[in-house]
CSV table of C-alpha atoms in Angstrom, one decimal:
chain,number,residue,atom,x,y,z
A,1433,UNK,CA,-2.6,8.2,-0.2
A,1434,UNK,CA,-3.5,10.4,2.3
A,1435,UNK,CA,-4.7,8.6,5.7
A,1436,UNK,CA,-7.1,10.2,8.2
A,1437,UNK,CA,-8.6,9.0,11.2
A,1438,UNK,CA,-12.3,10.3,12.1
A,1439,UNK,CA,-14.9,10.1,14.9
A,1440,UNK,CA,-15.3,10.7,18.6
A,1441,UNK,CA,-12.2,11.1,20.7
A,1442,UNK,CA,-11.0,7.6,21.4
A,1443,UNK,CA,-13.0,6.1,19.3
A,1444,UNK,CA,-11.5,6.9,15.8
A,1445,UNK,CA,-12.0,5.2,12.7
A,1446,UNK,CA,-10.1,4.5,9.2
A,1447,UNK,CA,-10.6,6.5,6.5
A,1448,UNK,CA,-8.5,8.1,3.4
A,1449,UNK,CA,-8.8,11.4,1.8
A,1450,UNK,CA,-9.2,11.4,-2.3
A,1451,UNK,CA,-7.4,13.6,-4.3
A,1452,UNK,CA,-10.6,15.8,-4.9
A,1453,UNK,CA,-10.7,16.2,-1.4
A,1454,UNK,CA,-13.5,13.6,-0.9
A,1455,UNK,CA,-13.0,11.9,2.9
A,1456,UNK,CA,-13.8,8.1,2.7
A,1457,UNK,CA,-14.5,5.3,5.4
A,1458,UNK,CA,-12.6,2.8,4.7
A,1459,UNK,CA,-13.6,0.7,8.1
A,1460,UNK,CA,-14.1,-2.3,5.7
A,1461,UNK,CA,-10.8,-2.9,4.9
A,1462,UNK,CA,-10.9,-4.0,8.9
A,1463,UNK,CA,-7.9,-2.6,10.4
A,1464,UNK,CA,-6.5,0.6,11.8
A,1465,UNK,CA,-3.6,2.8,11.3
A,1466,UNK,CA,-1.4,1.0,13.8
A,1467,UNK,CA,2.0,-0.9,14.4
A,1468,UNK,CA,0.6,-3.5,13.4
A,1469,UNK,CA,-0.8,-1.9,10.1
A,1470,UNK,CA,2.7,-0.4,8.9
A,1471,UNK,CA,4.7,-3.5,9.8
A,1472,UNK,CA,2.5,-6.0,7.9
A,1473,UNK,CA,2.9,-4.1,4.8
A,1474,UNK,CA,-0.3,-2.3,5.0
A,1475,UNK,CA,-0.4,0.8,3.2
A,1476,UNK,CA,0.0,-1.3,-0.2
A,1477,UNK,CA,-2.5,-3.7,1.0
A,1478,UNK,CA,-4.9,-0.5,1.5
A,1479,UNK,CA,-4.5,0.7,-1.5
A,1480,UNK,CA,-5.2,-2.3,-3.6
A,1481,UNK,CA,-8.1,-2.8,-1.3
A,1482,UNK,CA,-9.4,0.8,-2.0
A,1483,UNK,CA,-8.9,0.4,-5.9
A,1484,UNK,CA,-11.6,-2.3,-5.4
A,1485,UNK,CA,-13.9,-0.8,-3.0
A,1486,UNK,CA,-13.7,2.7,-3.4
A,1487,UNK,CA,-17.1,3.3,-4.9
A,1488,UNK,CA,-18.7,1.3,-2.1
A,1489,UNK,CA,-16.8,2.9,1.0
A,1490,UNK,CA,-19.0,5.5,2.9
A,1491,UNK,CA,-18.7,9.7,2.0
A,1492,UNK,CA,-17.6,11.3,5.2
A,1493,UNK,CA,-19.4,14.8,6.0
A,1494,UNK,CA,-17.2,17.2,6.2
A,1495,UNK,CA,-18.4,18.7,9.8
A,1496,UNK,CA,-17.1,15.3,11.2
A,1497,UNK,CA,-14.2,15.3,13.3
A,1498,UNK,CA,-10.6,13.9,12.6
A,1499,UNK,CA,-8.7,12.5,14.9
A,1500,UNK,CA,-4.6,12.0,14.9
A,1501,UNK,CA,-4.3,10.1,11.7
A,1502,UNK,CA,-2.3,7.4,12.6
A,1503,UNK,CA,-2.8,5.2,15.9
A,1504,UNK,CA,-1.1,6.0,19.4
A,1505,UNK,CA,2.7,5.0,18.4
A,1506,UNK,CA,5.1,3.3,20.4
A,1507,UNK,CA,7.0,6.6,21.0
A,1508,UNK,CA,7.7,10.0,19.7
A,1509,UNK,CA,10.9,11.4,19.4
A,1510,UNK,CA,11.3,14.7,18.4
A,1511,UNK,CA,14.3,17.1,17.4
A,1512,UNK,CA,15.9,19.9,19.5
A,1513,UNK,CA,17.6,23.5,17.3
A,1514,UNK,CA,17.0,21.3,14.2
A,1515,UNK,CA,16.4,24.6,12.3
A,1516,UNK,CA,20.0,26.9,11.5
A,1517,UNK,CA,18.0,30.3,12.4
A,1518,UNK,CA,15.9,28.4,15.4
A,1519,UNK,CA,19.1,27.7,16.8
A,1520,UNK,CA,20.4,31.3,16.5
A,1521,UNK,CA,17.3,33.0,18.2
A,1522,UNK,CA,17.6,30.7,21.2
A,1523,UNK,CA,20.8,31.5,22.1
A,1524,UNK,CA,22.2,27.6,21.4
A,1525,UNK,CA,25.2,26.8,19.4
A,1526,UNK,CA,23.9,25.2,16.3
A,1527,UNK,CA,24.2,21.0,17.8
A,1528,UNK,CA,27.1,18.7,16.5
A,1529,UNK,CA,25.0,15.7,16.2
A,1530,UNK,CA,21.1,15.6,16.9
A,1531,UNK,CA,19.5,16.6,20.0
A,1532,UNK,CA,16.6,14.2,21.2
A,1533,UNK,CA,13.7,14.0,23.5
A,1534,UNK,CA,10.6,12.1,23.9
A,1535,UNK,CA,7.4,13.4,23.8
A,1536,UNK,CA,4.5,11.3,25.6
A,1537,UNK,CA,2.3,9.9,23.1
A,1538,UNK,CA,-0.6,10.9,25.9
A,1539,UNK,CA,-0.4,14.2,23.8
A,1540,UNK,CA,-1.2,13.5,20.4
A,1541,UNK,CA,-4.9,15.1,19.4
A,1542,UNK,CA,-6.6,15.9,16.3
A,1543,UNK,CA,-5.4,18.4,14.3
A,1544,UNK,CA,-8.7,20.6,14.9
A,1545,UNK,CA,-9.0,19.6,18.9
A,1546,UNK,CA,-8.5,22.4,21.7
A,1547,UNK,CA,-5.0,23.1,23.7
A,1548,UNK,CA,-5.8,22.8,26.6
A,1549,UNK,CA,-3.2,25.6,28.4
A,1550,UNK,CA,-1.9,23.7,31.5
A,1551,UNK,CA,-3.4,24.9,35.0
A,1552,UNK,CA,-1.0,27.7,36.4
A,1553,UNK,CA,1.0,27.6,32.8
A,1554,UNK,CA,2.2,30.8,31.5
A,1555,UNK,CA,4.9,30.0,28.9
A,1556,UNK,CA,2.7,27.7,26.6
A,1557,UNK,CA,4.9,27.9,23.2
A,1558,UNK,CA,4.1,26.7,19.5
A,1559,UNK,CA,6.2,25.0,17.4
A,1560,UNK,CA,5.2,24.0,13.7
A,1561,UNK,CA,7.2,20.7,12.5
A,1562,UNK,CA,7.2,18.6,10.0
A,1563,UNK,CA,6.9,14.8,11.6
A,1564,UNK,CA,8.1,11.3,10.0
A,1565,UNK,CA,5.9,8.2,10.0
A,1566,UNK,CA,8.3,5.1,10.5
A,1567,UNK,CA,6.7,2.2,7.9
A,1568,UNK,CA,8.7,-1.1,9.1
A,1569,UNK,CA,10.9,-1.8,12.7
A,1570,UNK,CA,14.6,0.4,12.0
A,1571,UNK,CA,18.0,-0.2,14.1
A,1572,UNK,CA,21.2,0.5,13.0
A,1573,UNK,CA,19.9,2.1,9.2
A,1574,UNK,CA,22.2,3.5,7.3
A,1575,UNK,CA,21.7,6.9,5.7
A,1576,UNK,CA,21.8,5.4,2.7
A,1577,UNK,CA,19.2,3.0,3.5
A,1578,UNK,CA,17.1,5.2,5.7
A,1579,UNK,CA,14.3,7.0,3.4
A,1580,UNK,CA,13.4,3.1,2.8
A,1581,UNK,CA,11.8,2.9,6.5
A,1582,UNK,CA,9.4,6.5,5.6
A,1583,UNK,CA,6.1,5.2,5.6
A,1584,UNK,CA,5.0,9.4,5.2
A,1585,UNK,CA,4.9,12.4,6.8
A,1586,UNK,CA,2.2,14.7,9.1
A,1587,UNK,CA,2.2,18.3,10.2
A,1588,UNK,CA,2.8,18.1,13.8
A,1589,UNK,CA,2.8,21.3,16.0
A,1590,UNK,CA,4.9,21.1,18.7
A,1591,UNK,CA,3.4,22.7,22.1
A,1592,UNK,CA,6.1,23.3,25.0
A,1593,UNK,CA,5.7,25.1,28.2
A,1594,UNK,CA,9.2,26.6,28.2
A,1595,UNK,CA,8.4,26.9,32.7
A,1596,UNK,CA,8.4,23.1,32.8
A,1597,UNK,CA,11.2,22.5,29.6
A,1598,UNK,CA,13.8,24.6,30.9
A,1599,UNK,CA,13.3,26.0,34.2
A,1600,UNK,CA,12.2,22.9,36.3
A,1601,UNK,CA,15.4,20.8,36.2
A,1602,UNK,CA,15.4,17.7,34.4
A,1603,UNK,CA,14.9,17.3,30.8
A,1604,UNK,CA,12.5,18.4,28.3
A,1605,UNK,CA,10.5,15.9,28.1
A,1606,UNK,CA,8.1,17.4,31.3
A,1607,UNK,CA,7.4,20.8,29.3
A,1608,UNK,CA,6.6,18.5,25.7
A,1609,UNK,CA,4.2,15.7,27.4
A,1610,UNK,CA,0.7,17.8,28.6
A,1611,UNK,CA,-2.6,16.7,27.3
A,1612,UNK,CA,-3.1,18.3,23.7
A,1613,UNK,CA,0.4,19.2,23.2
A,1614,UNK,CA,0.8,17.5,19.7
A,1615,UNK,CA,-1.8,18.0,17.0
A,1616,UNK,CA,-1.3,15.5,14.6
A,1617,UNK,CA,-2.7,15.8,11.0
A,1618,UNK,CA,-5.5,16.4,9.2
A,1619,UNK,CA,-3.9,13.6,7.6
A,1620,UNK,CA,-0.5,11.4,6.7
A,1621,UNK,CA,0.1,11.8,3.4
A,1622,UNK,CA,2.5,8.6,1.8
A,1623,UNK,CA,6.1,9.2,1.0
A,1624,UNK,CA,5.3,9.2,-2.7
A,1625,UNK,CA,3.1,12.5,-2.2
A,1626,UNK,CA,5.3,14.6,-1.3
A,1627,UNK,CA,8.2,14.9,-4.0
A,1628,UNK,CA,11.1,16.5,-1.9
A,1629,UNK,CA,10.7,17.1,2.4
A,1630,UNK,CA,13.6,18.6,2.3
A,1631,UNK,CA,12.1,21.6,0.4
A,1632,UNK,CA,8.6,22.3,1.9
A,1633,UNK,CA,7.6,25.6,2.9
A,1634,UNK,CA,5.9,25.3,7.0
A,1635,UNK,CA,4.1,28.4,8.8
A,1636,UNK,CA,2.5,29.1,12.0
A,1637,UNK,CA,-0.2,32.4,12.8
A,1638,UNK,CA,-1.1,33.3,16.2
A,1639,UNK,CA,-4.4,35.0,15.6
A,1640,UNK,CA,-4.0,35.8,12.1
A,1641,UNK,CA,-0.6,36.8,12.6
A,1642,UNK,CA,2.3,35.3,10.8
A,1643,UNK,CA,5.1,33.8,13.6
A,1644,UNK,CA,6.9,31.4,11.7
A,1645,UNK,CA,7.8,31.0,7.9
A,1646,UNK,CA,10.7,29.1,7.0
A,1647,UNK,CA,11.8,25.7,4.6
A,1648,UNK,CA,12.9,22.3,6.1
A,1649,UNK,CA,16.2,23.5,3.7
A,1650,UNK,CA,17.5,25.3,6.9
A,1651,UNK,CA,17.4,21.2,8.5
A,1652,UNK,CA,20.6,21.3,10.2
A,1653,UNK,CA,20.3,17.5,10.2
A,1654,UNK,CA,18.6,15.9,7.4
A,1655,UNK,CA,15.9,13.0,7.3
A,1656,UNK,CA,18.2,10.2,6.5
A,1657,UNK,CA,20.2,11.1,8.8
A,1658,UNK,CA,18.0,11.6,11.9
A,1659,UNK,CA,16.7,7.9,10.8
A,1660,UNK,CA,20.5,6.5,11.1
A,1661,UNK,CA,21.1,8.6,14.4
A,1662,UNK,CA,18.1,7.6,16.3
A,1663,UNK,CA,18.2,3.8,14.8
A,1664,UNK,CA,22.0,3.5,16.6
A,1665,UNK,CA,20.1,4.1,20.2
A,1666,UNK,CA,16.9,2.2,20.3
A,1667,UNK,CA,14.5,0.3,18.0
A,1668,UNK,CA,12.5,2.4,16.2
A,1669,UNK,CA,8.8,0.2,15.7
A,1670,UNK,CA,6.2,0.6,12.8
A,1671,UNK,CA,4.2,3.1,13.5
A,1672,UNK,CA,6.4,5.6,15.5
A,1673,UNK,CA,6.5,9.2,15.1
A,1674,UNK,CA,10.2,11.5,14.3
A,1675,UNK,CA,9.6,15.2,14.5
A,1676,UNK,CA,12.0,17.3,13.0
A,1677,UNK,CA,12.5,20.4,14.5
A,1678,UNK,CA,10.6,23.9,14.3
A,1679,UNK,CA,12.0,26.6,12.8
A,1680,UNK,CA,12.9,30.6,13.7
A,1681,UNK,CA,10.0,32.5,15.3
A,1682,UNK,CA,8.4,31.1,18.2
A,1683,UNK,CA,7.2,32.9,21.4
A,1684,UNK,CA,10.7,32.2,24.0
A,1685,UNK,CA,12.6,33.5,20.4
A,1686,UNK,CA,10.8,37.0,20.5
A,1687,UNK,CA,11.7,40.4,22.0
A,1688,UNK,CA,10.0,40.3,24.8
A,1689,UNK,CA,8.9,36.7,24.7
A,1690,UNK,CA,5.3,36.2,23.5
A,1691,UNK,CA,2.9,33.1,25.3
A,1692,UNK,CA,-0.5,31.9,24.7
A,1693,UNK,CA,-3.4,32.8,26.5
A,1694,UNK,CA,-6.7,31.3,26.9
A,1695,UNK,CA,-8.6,32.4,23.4
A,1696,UNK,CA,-6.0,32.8,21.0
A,1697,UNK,CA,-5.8,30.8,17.6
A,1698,UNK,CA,-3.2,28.7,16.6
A,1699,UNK,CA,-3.2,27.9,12.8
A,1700,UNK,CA,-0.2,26.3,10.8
A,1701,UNK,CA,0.6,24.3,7.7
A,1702,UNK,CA,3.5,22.5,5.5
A,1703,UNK,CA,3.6,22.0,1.7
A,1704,UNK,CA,1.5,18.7,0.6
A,1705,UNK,CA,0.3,18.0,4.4
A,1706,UNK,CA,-2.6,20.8,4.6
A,1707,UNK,CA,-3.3,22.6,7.7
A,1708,UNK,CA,-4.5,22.5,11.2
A,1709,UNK,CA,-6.0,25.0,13.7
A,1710,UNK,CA,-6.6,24.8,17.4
A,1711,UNK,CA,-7.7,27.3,20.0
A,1712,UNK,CA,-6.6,28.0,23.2
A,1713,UNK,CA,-8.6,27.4,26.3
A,1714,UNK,CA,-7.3,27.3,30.0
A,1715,UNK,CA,-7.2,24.2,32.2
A,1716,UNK,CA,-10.3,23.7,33.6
C-alpha cells in the first residue's frame, strides 16, 4: 500500500494511493497514520478494511494538497556521512559506527509545501534521503531481526543550514530542526513495495539542474543495521522516522559551495517512493 495524508495544514486526513494512481479517502476506516496505528497492527487491518470498502471510499482530486504521510512521530533520527562518496566530499573519514542526530519533528511538511529559508540564513543545504517507517516499539533488535520492525519507507529531503550545523557550537541538531526542513512523502509506500532498499536509485535538481544521483548501495551502514545500532540507545516507538543518509553532491560539497536562495526549486525522488518538489521562499 501506499499511505498518503491530505487536506489543510494541521488538519490532514487518511487516505491511500491505488496502483493506477487513483488517491482515496479512506477517513472511514476511523483512524490516522499514527503510533497508535503502526503499533496495533494497523497497516493489515487497513488493508482488509480497504478490500471491503474500496469502491465506496471518496476519489481525491488531484489539485488537493498532501500532507506528510504519516502522523507527527515520536522522534526522528537521522544519519550523518551514511553515503561512501558523501563522506569523501565533506572532508570526514568514512564513520566506524553510525553517526546520529535528531531532527525536530516541528519540521516535517508536505512533500509539495514551501521552505521556508530561515531569517538571516545563508547556507540553507538539501539533502535527498531515503527514510524508514518503524511499524512496532524496537530496543535491543538484532540485525537479524531488524527488517521485521519496517513498517515502509518515504522520500525525505533533508534541509540543513550548514551556519547553525557546524558553525554555532553544539550539535547538529540546531541546523536540522527549522520549520519546513523535512518534506516527507507524497506517500509511505509498505515494505512489500519496494523489492530491495538497498538498491534504489535517489536524485535531487536545483532548478532543473541535476545535484545528486547516486544508489543507497554506497550505505556505509545498512538498514538492519542502523535498526540494531539505534535500538541499543533508546526505544524506538511505532510510528518513528530513521533517515539514512544523503549521498555525494550537495551545496557545502561543491567548489565553491552552492546555497539556496529565495526562488529556487527543489525537486528530488527515490525508486518506488515518487517525487517531491518545494520552492524556496525567504522568512517572512
Amino acid at each position: 500500500m501506499k499511505l498518503i495524508r491530505f487536506g489543510p495544514v494541521g488538519n490532514e486526513k487518511p487516505g491511500i494511493e491505488l496502483a493506477n494512481g487513483t488517491r482515496i479517502s479512506t477517513c472511514g476506516f476511523g483512524q490516522d497514520y499514527n503510533e497508535s496505528f503502526f503499533e496495533n497492527n494497523g497497516l493489515e487491518r487497513l488493508q482488509k478494511w480497504v478490500v471491503k470498502n474500496e469502491a465506496d471510499c471518496p476519489v481525491l482530486n488531484k489539485t488537493v494538497r498532501l500532507g506528510p504521510p504519516t502522523c507527527r512521530p515520536s522522534k526522528m533520527i537521522c544519519v550523518g556521512l551514511n553515503y561512501a562518496q558523501h563522506a569523501a566530499e565533506s572532508g570526514m573519514e568514512i564513520p566506524k559506527e553510525p553517526v546520529l542526530f535528531f531532527k525536530a519533528t516541528s519540521a516535517i511538511v508536505g512533500p509539495y509545501d514551501d521552505l521556508i529559508i530561515p531569517r538571516g540564513s545563508k547556507k540553507t543545504d538539501w539533502e535527498v534521503e531515503l527514510a524508514i517507517v518503524i511499524g512496532k516499539k524496537a530496543s535491543y533488535v538484532t540485525n537479524k531481526e531488524a527488517m521485521g520492525y519496517v513498517a515502509g519507507y518515504v522520500l525525505h529531503n533533508d534541509y540543513s543550514e550548514r551556519e547553525y550545523q557546524l558553525e554555532r557550537e553544539g550539535q547538529w541538531v540546531k541546523g536540522k530542526s527549522c520549520d519546513t526542513f523535512a518534506p516527507m512523502g507524497p506517500f509511505m509506500a509498505t515494505k512489500d513495495e519496494i523489492k530491495d532498499p538497498h538498491n534504489l536509485n535517489l536524485w535531487l535538481k536545483v532548478n532543473g539542474k541535476t545535484m545528486q544521483q547516486s544508489n543507497t548501495s554506497d550505505f556505509v551502514f545498512g538498514i538492519p543495521k542502523l535498526i540494531s545500532y539505534i535500538s541499543e540507545f533508546m526505544t524506538l516507538l511505532p510510528g518513528d522516522i530513521i533517515s539514512t543518509g544523503t549521498p555525494f553532491g550537495v551545496g557545502l560539497g561543491l567548489d565553491p559551495p552552492k546555497y539556496l536562495k529565495a526562488g529556487d526549486v527543489v525537486e528530488l525522488g527515490i525508486d518506488g517512493l515518487g517525487s517531491s518538489k518545494q520552492l524556496a521562499k525567504a522568512y517572512d
